[in-house]
């Protein structure tokens, strides 16, 4: 009886540890520890098409989009792990959507032109960029 | 890292082209012809393909039959007794000779039908191949001749005579849904005719390897109603309006002072360069860089900012401009409607 109880306790402890570890990993969202960035109402698949339609790729290298080989602006690799966007704002969904829509308002004089991106398209583009880890 | 599956990646890759040819209904295939010349070529293509399939199937069936029979133990002597020589004479000599001669005659008839057309009575469009874009001229247009690039406008249901030549190396003009290929040869003027039987846009490309950017030498044929065509010609005939907006005005100064004007013409301005495409009505075109990108604001911005990373080797240089100048230039180019 005694031995059985010891074994049972050991298994229970292990189970708790595994559960804790899983919860911790889940909270981080990513094995690398980057916070999970999400765009409310953003559709990454639509965003991929929107990126091609607006022509973001002639200035930016964007992983996953073959024609996006531009070397004018920064490459958008691992975008979900960036902490600062546009050289000045924290990388949050709201800031990113604002930057995509009105770069000249956020940073007057920047080389990135306003492309009259709609709110929905900007959210979708942001959602796609946040798939790049 | 590789989260995106094979299918997703393939979809993404085809996106830019899909966006470009979205308006070009139907794949650029000889089997979906949209004009009388292409229709004849399509019929010939189907016949030759059918013959090839039939021959392959018959030969494979006979071969399989032979293998099965010899496995069944019927030896060499049996085969000889059943007339192997006759099989060889009929199947190996007579049948191929008949099929090849028939296919050849049909090809010749098709070719002569395509050539036999009173070219002189048709309106002419001159197409000049450049590495790597198409110069398109309409010498018959009322007023001054219209010059454009990478887009060829025709009247649906009306034959047009194409006069083809090249400014540098040999190119080949091919709009699969409308007509066969014809080479553009420096120092020589080849002619052909083409007809689209209905309004629409049709994808064309260079069909003769002409250098590193051969794959980015595409054009769009726009077939329209006579009224639309006349309106288009009149609009193309006009010189560019001087910009009124202050940013665009500044852009025009950048265009004329930076290297742009030494290669590009904007009719009605000081820019009279003759090396690159005429940009007088750039914004009316569907694509930029010879069908490489859809003509959107974003693509145009990237193209003028760093063309050499997008189409390495093309005649368009990468010129680093201050951000304000490139945005002004973009604003100016957008006034060229």
Tab-separated table of C-alpha atoms in Angstrom:
chain	number	residue	atom	x	y	z
A	1	UNK	CA	0.000	0.000	0.000
A	2	UNK	CA	2.722	2.410	1.045
A	3	UNK	CA	4.793	1.794	-2.093
A	4	UNK	CA	1.766	2.212	-4.297
A	5	UNK	CA	0.973	5.565	-2.690
A	6	UNK	CA	4.526	6.824	-3.260
A	7	UNK	CA	4.398	5.871	-6.944
A	8	UNK	CA	0.990	7.461	-7.346
A	9	UNK	CA	2.219	10.706	-5.758
A	10	UNK	CA	5.276	10.748	-8.011
A	11	UNK	CA	3.079	10.396	-11.123
A	12	UNK	CA	0.741	13.077	-9.864
A	13	UNK	CA	3.667	15.484	-9.349
A	14	UNK	CA	4.932	14.752	-12.830
A	15	UNK	CA	1.511	15.351	-14.324
A	16	UNK	CA	1.281	18.704	-12.547
A	17	UNK	CA	4.748	19.691	-13.799
A	18	UNK	CA	3.890	18.767	-17.373
A	19	UNK	CA	0.633	20.693	-17.145
A	20	UNK	CA	2.470	23.745	-15.786
A	21	UNK	CA	5.072	23.572	-18.525
A	22	UNK	CA	2.372	23.300	-21.171
A	23	UNK	CA	0.520	26.265	-19.689
A	24	UNK	CA	3.732	28.325	-19.668
A	25	UNK	CA	4.481	27.454	-23.280
A	26	UNK	CA	0.898	28.301	-24.222
A	27	UNK	CA	1.120	31.678	-22.522
A	28	UNK	CA	4.198	32.560	-24.527
A	29	UNK	CA	2.393	31.619	-27.709
A	30	UNK	CA	5.623	30.656	-29.393
A	31	UNK	CA	8.520	28.413	-28.473
A	32	UNK	CA	10.886	31.350	-28.949
A	33	UNK	CA	9.062	33.387	-26.337
A	34	UNK	CA	7.714	36.061	-28.681
A	35	UNK	CA	4.330	37.421	-27.634
A	36	UNK	CA	1.485	36.329	-29.888
A	37	UNK	CA	0.443	39.321	-31.992
A	38	UNK	CA	-3.102	39.282	-33.272
A	39	UNK	CA	-5.210	41.555	-35.391
A	40	UNK	CA	-8.907	41.582	-34.512
A	41	UNK	CA	-10.821	40.908	-37.716
A	42	UNK	CA	-7.701	40.349	-39.807
A	43	UNK	CA	-7.586	37.543	-42.369
A	44	UNK	CA	-4.030	36.508	-43.229
A	45	UNK	CA	-5.029	34.727	-46.452
A	46	UNK	CA	-6.788	37.851	-47.733
A	47	UNK	CA	-3.814	39.855	-46.548
A	48	UNK	CA	-1.503	37.829	-48.727
A	49	UNK	CA	-3.595	38.739	-51.764
A	50	UNK	CA	-3.849	42.371	-50.683
A	51	UNK	CA	-0.060	42.629	-50.430
A	52	UNK	CA	0.228	41.485	-54.042
A	53	UNK	CA	-2.567	43.801	-55.189
A	54	UNK	CA	-1.177	46.975	-53.567
A	55	UNK	CA	2.350	46.146	-54.654
A	56	UNK	CA	4.066	46.215	-51.242
A	57	UNK	CA	6.587	43.726	-52.594
A	58	UNK	CA	8.313	46.080	-55.013
A	59	UNK	CA	9.770	47.894	-51.983
A	60	UNK	CA	9.794	45.162	-49.323
A	61	UNK	CA	11.096	41.629	-49.265
A	62	UNK	CA	8.218	39.650	-47.727
A	63	UNK	CA	8.628	35.937	-46.942
A	64	UNK	CA	6.046	33.719	-48.598
A	65	UNK	CA	5.317	36.101	-51.467
A	66	UNK	CA	7.518	35.297	-54.424
A	67	UNK	CA	7.299	38.615	-56.239
A	68	UNK	CA	7.994	40.535	-53.037
A	69	UNK	CA	11.713	41.010	-53.568
A	70	UNK	CA	11.957	44.795	-53.163
A	71	UNK	CA	15.028	46.338	-51.617
A	72	UNK	CA	13.782	49.881	-51.087
A	73	UNK	CA	12.350	49.580	-47.587
A	74	UNK	CA	13.348	47.071	-44.893
A	75	UNK	CA	12.696	43.352	-45.431
A	76	UNK	CA	9.649	42.289	-43.431
A	77	UNK	CA	11.113	38.999	-42.236
A	78	UNK	CA	10.111	37.711	-38.797
A	79	UNK	CA	7.687	40.587	-38.525
A	80	UNK	CA	5.824	39.066	-35.602
A	81	UNK	CA	9.031	39.191	-33.567
A	82	UNK	CA	9.819	42.850	-34.262
A	83	UNK	CA	9.435	45.158	-31.275
A	84	UNK	CA	9.545	48.500	-33.093
A	85	UNK	CA	7.886	49.397	-36.412
A	86	UNK	CA	8.487	52.457	-38.594
A	87	UNK	CA	11.500	53.125	-36.406
A	88	UNK	CA	9.344	54.707	-33.738
A	89	UNK	CA	6.244	52.792	-32.628
A	90	UNK	CA	5.825	49.604	-30.603
A	91	UNK	CA	4.753	46.745	-32.835
A	92	UNK	CA	1.063	46.534	-31.944
A	93	UNK	CA	-1.817	45.699	-34.241
A	94	UNK	CA	-3.331	49.183	-34.016
A	95	UNK	CA	-0.037	50.939	-34.705
A	96	UNK	CA	0.731	48.626	-37.629
A	97	UNK	CA	-2.681	49.147	-39.236
A	98	UNK	CA	-2.255	52.910	-38.836
A	99	UNK	CA	1.236	52.788	-40.321
A	100	UNK	CA	0.090	50.738	-43.333
A	101	UNK	CA	-2.826	53.104	-43.983
A	102	UNK	CA	-1.262	56.510	-43.387
A	103	UNK	CA	2.537	56.408	-43.256
A	104	UNK	CA	2.790	60.071	-44.239
A	105	UNK	CA	0.655	61.075	-41.258
A	106	UNK	CA	2.587	58.886	-38.802
A	107	UNK	CA	5.999	59.952	-40.083
A	108	UNK	CA	5.756	62.927	-42.453
A	109	UNK	CA	8.454	62.799	-45.107
A	110	UNK	CA	9.061	59.057	-44.906
A	111	UNK	CA	9.742	57.353	-48.214
A	112	UNK	CA	6.778	55.010	-47.723
A	113	UNK	CA	3.893	56.416	-49.782
A	114	UNK	CA	0.231	56.446	-48.758
A	115	UNK	CA	-1.343	53.762	-50.950
A	116	UNK	CA	-4.968	54.447	-49.970
A	117	UNK	CA	-5.153	51.089	-48.224
A	118	UNK	CA	-8.619	50.405	-46.818
A	119	UNK	CA	-9.089	49.616	-43.121
A	120	UNK	CA	-10.044	46.029	-43.866
A	121	UNK	CA	-7.120	45.452	-46.232
A	122	UNK	CA	-4.696	46.987	-43.722
A	123	UNK	CA	-5.969	44.618	-41.018
A	124	UNK	CA	-5.607	41.658	-43.351
A	125	UNK	CA	-2.086	42.711	-44.366
A	126	UNK	CA	-1.155	43.113	-40.676
A	127	UNK	CA	-2.594	39.651	-39.977
A	128	UNK	CA	-0.389	38.203	-42.722
A	129	UNK	CA	2.712	39.988	-41.425
A	130	UNK	CA	2.019	38.561	-37.967
A	131	UNK	CA	2.247	35.047	-39.377
A	132	UNK	CA	5.932	35.756	-40.119
A	133	UNK	CA	7.817	34.543	-37.038
B	1	UNK	CA	10.042	28.067	-39.906
B	2	UNK	CA	8.417	26.504	-42.910
B	3	UNK	CA	4.803	26.811	-41.920
B	4	UNK	CA	3.448	27.553	-45.325
B	5	UNK	CA	2.675	24.371	-47.193
B	6	UNK	CA	3.412	23.608	-50.823
B	7	UNK	CA	-0.030	24.557	-52.030
B	8	UNK	CA	-0.041	27.852	-50.149
B	9	UNK	CA	3.307	28.773	-51.593
B	10	UNK	CA	2.258	27.903	-55.118
B	11	UNK	CA	-0.840	30.063	-54.687
B	12	UNK	CA	1.245	32.983	-53.472
B	13	UNK	CA	3.613	32.621	-56.390
B	14	UNK	CA	0.862	32.708	-58.942
B	15	UNK	CA	-0.723	35.748	-57.305
B	16	UNK	CA	1.102	38.532	-59.075
B	17	UNK	CA	0.606	36.917	-62.451
B	18	UNK	CA	-3.000	36.165	-61.613
B	19	UNK	CA	-3.525	39.790	-60.690
B	20	UNK	CA	-1.966	40.865	-63.969
B	21	UNK	CA	-3.874	38.487	-66.153
B	22	UNK	CA	-7.069	38.622	-64.096
B	23	UNK	CA	-8.580	40.823	-66.752
B	24	UNK	CA	-7.096	38.613	-69.474
B	25	UNK	CA	-9.958	36.121	-69.533
B	26	UNK	CA	-8.803	32.565	-70.133
B	27	UNK	CA	-5.329	31.101	-70.016
B	28	UNK	CA	-2.919	32.234	-72.773
B	29	UNK	CA	-3.232	28.926	-74.595
B	30	UNK	CA	-3.483	28.108	-78.299
B	31	UNK	CA	-6.367	25.784	-77.361
B	32	UNK	CA	-8.590	28.668	-76.236
B	33	UNK	CA	-8.428	30.745	-79.393
B	34	UNK	CA	-10.232	34.072	-79.603
B	35	UNK	CA	-9.513	35.093	-83.183
B	36	UNK	CA	-9.663	33.647	-86.698
B	37	UNK	CA	-5.891	33.179	-87.094
B	38	UNK	CA	-5.534	31.532	-83.703
B	39	UNK	CA	-8.604	29.395	-84.398
B	40	UNK	CA	-6.932	27.769	-87.409
B	41	UNK	CA	-3.782	27.174	-85.390
B	42	UNK	CA	-5.888	25.709	-82.592
B	43	UNK	CA	-7.544	23.238	-85.009
B	44	UNK	CA	-4.122	22.223	-86.365
B	45	UNK	CA	-2.872	21.845	-82.799
B	46	UNK	CA	-5.775	19.582	-81.851
B	47	UNK	CA	-5.310	17.420	-84.961
B	48	UNK	CA	-1.563	16.980	-84.415
B	49	UNK	CA	-2.095	16.282	-80.710
B	50	UNK	CA	-4.824	13.725	-81.484
B	51	UNK	CA	-2.590	11.948	-84.014
B	52	UNK	CA	0.261	11.847	-81.511
B	53	UNK	CA	-2.004	10.406	-78.814
B	54	UNK	CA	-3.493	7.825	-81.199
B	55	UNK	CA	-0.053	6.696	-82.415
B	56	UNK	CA	1.231	6.412	-78.843
B	57	UNK	CA	-1.789	4.352	-77.756
B	58	UNK	CA	-1.645	2.024	-80.782
B	59	UNK	CA	2.117	1.448	-80.527
B	60	UNK	CA	1.841	0.800	-76.783
B	61	UNK	CA	-1.049	-1.644	-77.348
B	62	UNK	CA	0.844	-3.565	-80.054
B	63	UNK	CA	3.976	-3.666	-77.918
B	64	UNK	CA	2.022	-4.935	-74.903
B	65	UNK	CA	0.312	-7.523	-77.090
B	66	UNK	CA	3.680	-8.755	-78.358
B	67	UNK	CA	5.063	-9.020	-74.831
B	68	UNK	CA	2.048	-10.954	-73.564
B	69	UNK	CA	2.104	-13.363	-76.515
B	70	UNK	CA	5.803	-14.155	-76.246
B	71	UNK	CA	5.319	-14.773	-72.505
B	72	UNK	CA	2.516	-17.150	-73.339
B	73	UNK	CA	5.167	-19.310	-74.980
B	74	UNK	CA	4.541	-18.618	-78.648
B	75	UNK	CA	8.062	-18.438	-79.971
B	76	UNK	CA	9.934	-16.745	-82.756
B	77	UNK	CA	8.905	-19.138	-85.515
B	78	UNK	CA	5.213	-18.540	-84.836
B	79	UNK	CA	5.672	-14.760	-85.163
B	80	UNK	CA	7.559	-15.089	-88.424
B	81	UNK	CA	4.904	-17.391	-89.802
B	82	UNK	CA	2.212	-14.815	-88.979
B	83	UNK	CA	3.794	-12.187	-91.166
B	84	UNK	CA	6.055	-9.976	-89.047
B	85	UNK	CA	7.411	-8.305	-92.166
B	86	UNK	CA	3.949	-7.080	-93.134
B	87	UNK	CA	3.572	-5.443	-89.719
B	88	UNK	CA	6.853	-3.621	-90.235
B	89	UNK	CA	6.050	-2.456	-93.758
B	90	UNK	CA	2.542	-1.248	-92.929
B	91	UNK	CA	3.041	0.006	-89.388
B	92	UNK	CA	6.619	1.178	-89.680
B	93	UNK	CA	6.778	2.660	-93.186
B	94	UNK	CA	3.446	3.183	-94.924
B	95	UNK	CA	1.363	4.424	-91.969
B	96	UNK	CA	3.977	6.927	-90.719
B	97	UNK	CA	4.551	8.181	-94.269
B	98	UNK	CA	0.826	8.764	-94.820
B	99	UNK	CA	0.359	10.424	-91.411
B	100	UNK	CA	3.421	12.665	-91.716
B	101	UNK	CA	2.598	13.755	-95.271
B	102	UNK	CA	-1.013	14.497	-94.259
B	103	UNK	CA	0.125	16.465	-91.191
B	104	UNK	CA	2.653	18.372	-93.311
B	105	UNK	CA	0.046	19.230	-95.955
B	106	UNK	CA	-2.395	20.380	-93.297
B	107	UNK	CA	0.315	22.580	-91.729
B	108	UNK	CA	1.162	24.115	-95.099
B	109	UNK	CA	-2.519	24.766	-95.858
B	110	UNK	CA	-2.945	26.429	-92.468
B	111	UNK	CA	0.132	28.555	-92.991
B	112	UNK	CA	-0.951	29.675	-96.444
B	113	UNK	CA	-4.435	30.510	-95.146
B	114	UNK	CA	-2.856	32.665	-92.459
B	115	UNK	CA	-0.577	34.407	-94.944
B	116	UNK	CA	-3.238	34.884	-97.605
B	117	UNK	CA	-4.928	38.056	-96.510
B	118	UNK	CA	-5.011	41.479	-98.166
B	119	UNK	CA	-2.644	43.095	-95.685
B	120	UNK	CA	-2.593	46.461	-97.452
B	121	UNK	CA	-6.172	47.296	-96.666
B	122	UNK	CA	-5.755	46.759	-92.932
B	123	UNK	CA	-4.811	49.381	-90.371
B	124	UNK	CA	-1.171	49.043	-89.379
B	125	UNK	CA	0.385	48.843	-85.955
B	126	UNK	CA	4.158	48.860	-85.669
B	127	UNK	CA	5.684	46.764	-82.919
B	128	UNK	CA	9.345	47.266	-82.095
B	129	UNK	CA	11.063	44.841	-79.754
B	130	UNK	CA	13.498	46.169	-77.183
B	131	UNK	CA	15.338	44.418	-74.382
B	132	UNK	CA	12.931	43.955	-72.566
B	133	UNK	CA	9.777	45.766	-73.577
B	134	UNK	CA	7.553	46.424	-76.593
B	135	UNK	CA	7.273	49.765	-78.343
B	136	UNK	CA	3.910	50.079	-80.062
B	137	UNK	CA	3.212	52.729	-82.711
B	138	UNK	CA	-0.010	53.585	-84.522
B	139	UNK	CA	1.064	55.421	-87.683
B	140	UNK	CA	-2.503	55.518	-89.047
B	141	UNK	CA	-3.892	57.373	-86.038
B	142	UNK	CA	-5.439	60.732	-86.896
B	143	UNK	CA	-3.149	63.629	-86.025
B	144	UNK	CA	0.320	62.759	-84.834
B	145	UNK	CA	1.288	59.091	-84.631
B	146	UNK	CA	0.457	57.494	-81.297
B	147	UNK	CA	3.335	55.889	-79.429
B	148	UNK	CA	2.786	53.589	-76.485
B	149	UNK	CA	4.382	50.576	-74.883
B	150	UNK	CA	3.584	47.053	-73.755
B	151	UNK	CA	-0.064	47.389	-74.658
B	152	UNK	CA	-1.593	46.921	-78.102
B	153	UNK	CA	-5.092	48.224	-78.765
B	154	UNK	CA	-7.161	46.793	-81.607
B	155	UNK	CA	-10.772	46.859	-82.716
B	156	UNK	CA	-12.562	43.598	-81.962
B	157	UNK	CA	-13.653	41.763	-85.104
B	158	UNK	CA	-11.337	43.743	-87.361
B	159	UNK	CA	-8.046	42.479	-88.744
B	160	UNK	CA	-4.965	44.516	-88.023
B	161	UNK	CA	-1.661	44.360	-89.852
B	162	UNK	CA	1.360	44.167	-87.597
B	163	UNK	CA	4.719	45.396	-88.787
B	164	UNK	CA	7.383	43.863	-86.608
B	165	UNK	CA	11.011	44.797	-86.140
B	166	UNK	CA	13.600	44.918	-83.384
B	167	UNK	CA	15.904	47.591	-82.022
B	168	UNK	CA	18.482	45.155	-80.662
B	169	UNK	CA	18.272	41.346	-80.744
B	170	UNK	CA	15.760	38.883	-82.178
B	171	UNK	CA	12.471	38.746	-80.278
B	172	UNK	CA	9.240	36.979	-81.167
B	173	UNK	CA	5.713	38.356	-80.908
B	174	UNK	CA	3.246	35.841	-79.537
B	175	UNK	CA	-0.300	36.318	-78.334
B	176	UNK	CA	-1.354	32.655	-78.092
B	177	UNK	CA	-5.107	33.273	-78.119
B	178	UNK	CA	-5.005	35.565	-81.155
B	179	UNK	CA	-2.292	34.480	-83.609
B	180	UNK	CA	0.867	32.501	-84.200
B	181	UNK	CA	4.383	33.685	-83.433
B	182	UNK	CA	6.331	36.006	-85.697
B	183	UNK	CA	9.934	37.007	-85.097
B	184	UNK	CA	11.073	40.601	-84.674
B	185	UNK	CA	14.406	40.824	-86.442
B	186	UNK	CA	16.727	43.846	-86.392
B	187	UNK	CA	16.967	45.507	-89.820
B	188	UNK	CA	13.986	43.613	-91.179
B	189	UNK	CA	10.232	44.291	-91.198
B	190	UNK	CA	8.119	41.180	-90.805
B	191	UNK	CA	4.385	41.460	-91.236
B	192	UNK	CA	1.499	39.420	-89.918
B	193	UNK	CA	-2.171	39.974	-89.234
B	194	UNK	CA	-4.116	39.445	-86.099
B	195	UNK	CA	-7.761	39.600	-85.126
B	196	UNK	CA	-9.665	39.304	-81.879
B	197	UNK	CA	-13.216	38.135	-82.498
B	198	UNK	CA	-14.592	39.791	-79.336
B	199	UNK	CA	-13.673	42.615	-76.959
B	200	UNK	CA	-11.354	41.578	-74.174
B	201	UNK	CA	-7.751	41.558	-73.043
B	202	UNK	CA	-5.264	38.953	-74.183
B	203	UNK	CA	-1.865	38.145	-72.735
B	204	UNK	CA	1.163	38.135	-75.026
B	205	UNK	CA	4.829	37.443	-74.529
B	206	UNK	CA	8.209	37.293	-76.178
B	207	UNK	CA	8.650	33.799	-77.604
B	208	UNK	CA	12.316	33.969	-78.586
B	209	UNK	CA	14.914	33.916	-75.824
B	210	UNK	CA	16.407	37.398	-75.873
B	211	UNK	CA	18.445	37.760	-72.691
B	212	UNK	CA	18.154	37.691	-68.916
B	213	UNK	CA	14.764	39.410	-68.707
B	214	UNK	CA	13.160	37.517	-71.594
B	215	UNK	CA	10.566	36.120	-69.159
B	216	UNK	CA	9.598	39.664	-68.167
B	217	UNK	CA	8.849	40.801	-71.700
B	218	UNK	CA	5.079	40.585	-71.849
B	219	UNK	CA	2.338	42.653	-73.368
B	220	UNK	CA	-1.419	42.983	-73.194
B	221	UNK	CA	-3.608	43.138	-76.290
B	222	UNK	CA	-6.790	45.102	-75.658
B	223	UNK	CA	-9.602	44.424	-78.123
B	224	UNK	CA	-12.346	47.038	-77.928
B	225	UNK	CA	-15.372	48.363	-79.786
B	226	UNK	CA	-14.724	50.876	-82.613
B	227	UNK	CA	-16.043	53.724	-80.420
B	228	UNK	CA	-13.809	52.740	-77.509
B	229	UNK	CA	-10.849	52.424	-79.843
B	230	UNK	CA	-11.374	55.863	-81.365
B	231	UNK	CA	-11.727	57.404	-77.910
B	232	UNK	CA	-8.580	55.630	-76.773
B	233	UNK	CA	-6.614	56.802	-79.832
B	234	UNK	CA	-7.785	60.383	-79.305
B	235	UNK	CA	-6.752	60.255	-75.647
B	236	UNK	CA	-3.359	58.781	-76.531
B	237	UNK	CA	-2.891	61.407	-79.210
B	238	UNK	CA	-3.172	64.227	-76.707
B	239	UNK	CA	-0.049	65.638	-75.129
B	240	UNK	CA	0.361	65.388	-71.371
B	241	UNK	CA	-1.408	67.992	-69.269
B	242	UNK	CA	0.964	70.072	-67.167
B	243	UNK	CA	0.525	69.144	-63.500
B	244	UNK	CA	-1.393	71.616	-61.352
B	245	UNK	CA	-0.750	70.137	-57.914
B	246	UNK	CA	2.401	71.518	-56.211
B	247	UNK	CA	3.831	68.105	-55.323
B	248	UNK	CA	3.316	66.854	-58.888
B	249	UNK	CA	4.889	70.062	-60.226
B	250	UNK	CA	7.920	69.362	-58.123
B	251	UNK	CA	7.850	65.795	-59.472
B	252	UNK	CA	7.996	67.070	-63.019
B	253	UNK	CA	11.119	69.075	-62.166
B	254	UNK	CA	12.656	65.938	-60.632
B	255	UNK	CA	11.706	63.974	-63.767
B	256	UNK	CA	13.357	66.495	-66.058
B	257	UNK	CA	16.454	67.111	-63.907
B	258	UNK	CA	17.168	63.562	-62.766
B	259	UNK	CA	18.009	61.038	-65.456
B	260	UNK	CA	14.357	60.140	-66.304
B	261	UNK	CA	13.954	62.616	-69.160
B	262	UNK	CA	17.088	61.469	-70.955
B	263	UNK	CA	15.455	58.090	-71.636
B	264	UNK	CA	11.712	58.766	-71.525
B	265	UNK	CA	9.437	61.009	-73.553
B	266	UNK	CA	6.473	62.807	-72.066
B	267	UNK	CA	4.893	64.546	-75.038
B	268	UNK	CA	4.078	68.138	-74.222
B	269	UNK	CA	7.020	68.486	-71.832
B	270	UNK	CA	10.783	68.911	-72.072
B	271	UNK	CA	11.276	65.181	-71.646
B	272	UNK	CA	12.106	63.797	-75.090
B	273	UNK	CA	14.263	60.741	-74.367
B	274	UNK	CA	13.995	57.912	-76.842
B	275	UNK	CA	15.617	54.980	-75.063
B	276	UNK	CA	12.816	53.830	-72.776
B	277	UNK	CA	9.028	53.666	-73.209
B	278	UNK	CA	7.003	56.802	-73.976
B	279	UNK	CA	5.359	57.754	-70.673
B	280	UNK	CA	2.913	60.391	-71.921
B	281	UNK	CA	-0.051	58.232	-70.885
B	282	UNK	CA	1.613	55.855	-68.469
B	283	UNK	CA	-1.359	55.738	-66.109
B	284	UNK	CA	-3.668	54.474	-68.843
B	285	UNK	CA	-1.680	51.238	-69.072
B	286	UNK	CA	-2.502	48.093	-67.200
B	287	UNK	CA	1.026	47.003	-66.383
B	288	UNK	CA	4.493	48.442	-65.843
B	289	UNK	CA	7.910	47.068	-66.802
B	290	UNK	CA	6.438	45.091	-69.743
B	291	UNK	CA	3.820	43.098	-67.875
B	292	UNK	CA	6.073	42.479	-64.899
B	293	UNK	CA	3.790	44.248	-62.391
B	294	UNK	CA	0.208	45.484	-62.374
B	295	UNK	CA	0.260	49.263	-62.729
B	296	UNK	CA	-0.603	50.181	-59.159
B	297	UNK	CA	0.691	53.078	-57.085
B	298	UNK	CA	2.680	50.750	-54.844
B	299	UNK	CA	4.336	48.899	-57.719
B	300	UNK	CA	5.149	52.117	-59.527
B	301	UNK	CA	6.713	53.558	-56.370
B	302	UNK	CA	8.916	50.492	-55.931
B	303	UNK	CA	9.816	50.393	-59.614
B	304	UNK	CA	11.063	53.986	-59.759
B	305	UNK	CA	12.852	53.575	-56.426
B	306	UNK	CA	14.869	50.476	-57.294
B	307	UNK	CA	14.161	48.942	-60.699
B	308	UNK	CA	17.357	46.909	-60.780
B	309	UNK	CA	16.342	44.641	-57.898
B	310	UNK	CA	12.988	43.985	-59.577
B	311	UNK	CA	14.168	43.478	-63.165
B	312	UNK	CA	17.950	43.072	-63.007
B	313	UNK	CA	19.697	43.971	-66.238
B	314	UNK	CA	16.856	46.099	-67.608
B	315	UNK	CA	17.654	49.479	-69.098
B	316	UNK	CA	15.962	51.244	-66.187
B	317	UNK	CA	18.677	52.233	-63.711
B	318	UNK	CA	18.322	52.459	-59.963
B	319	UNK	CA	18.719	56.098	-59.042
B	320	UNK	CA	18.714	56.920	-55.336
B	321	UNK	CA	16.547	59.982	-54.790
B	322	UNK	CA	15.620	61.758	-51.562
B	323	UNK	CA	12.301	60.412	-50.248
B	324	UNK	CA	10.503	63.684	-50.934
B	325	UNK	CA	11.708	63.622	-54.564
B	326	UNK	CA	10.573	60.063	-55.177
B	327	UNK	CA	7.142	60.801	-53.723
B	328	UNK	CA	6.894	63.923	-55.880
B	329	UNK	CA	7.963	61.889	-58.912
B	330	UNK	CA	5.270	59.337	-58.130
B	331	UNK	CA	2.686	62.127	-57.884
B	332	UNK	CA	3.838	63.490	-61.260
B	333	UNK	CA	3.732	60.105	-62.989
B	334	UNK	CA	0.199	59.647	-61.710
B	335	UNK	CA	-0.888	62.756	-63.597
B	336	UNK	CA	0.126	61.101	-66.902
B	337	UNK	CA	-3.327	59.699	-67.627
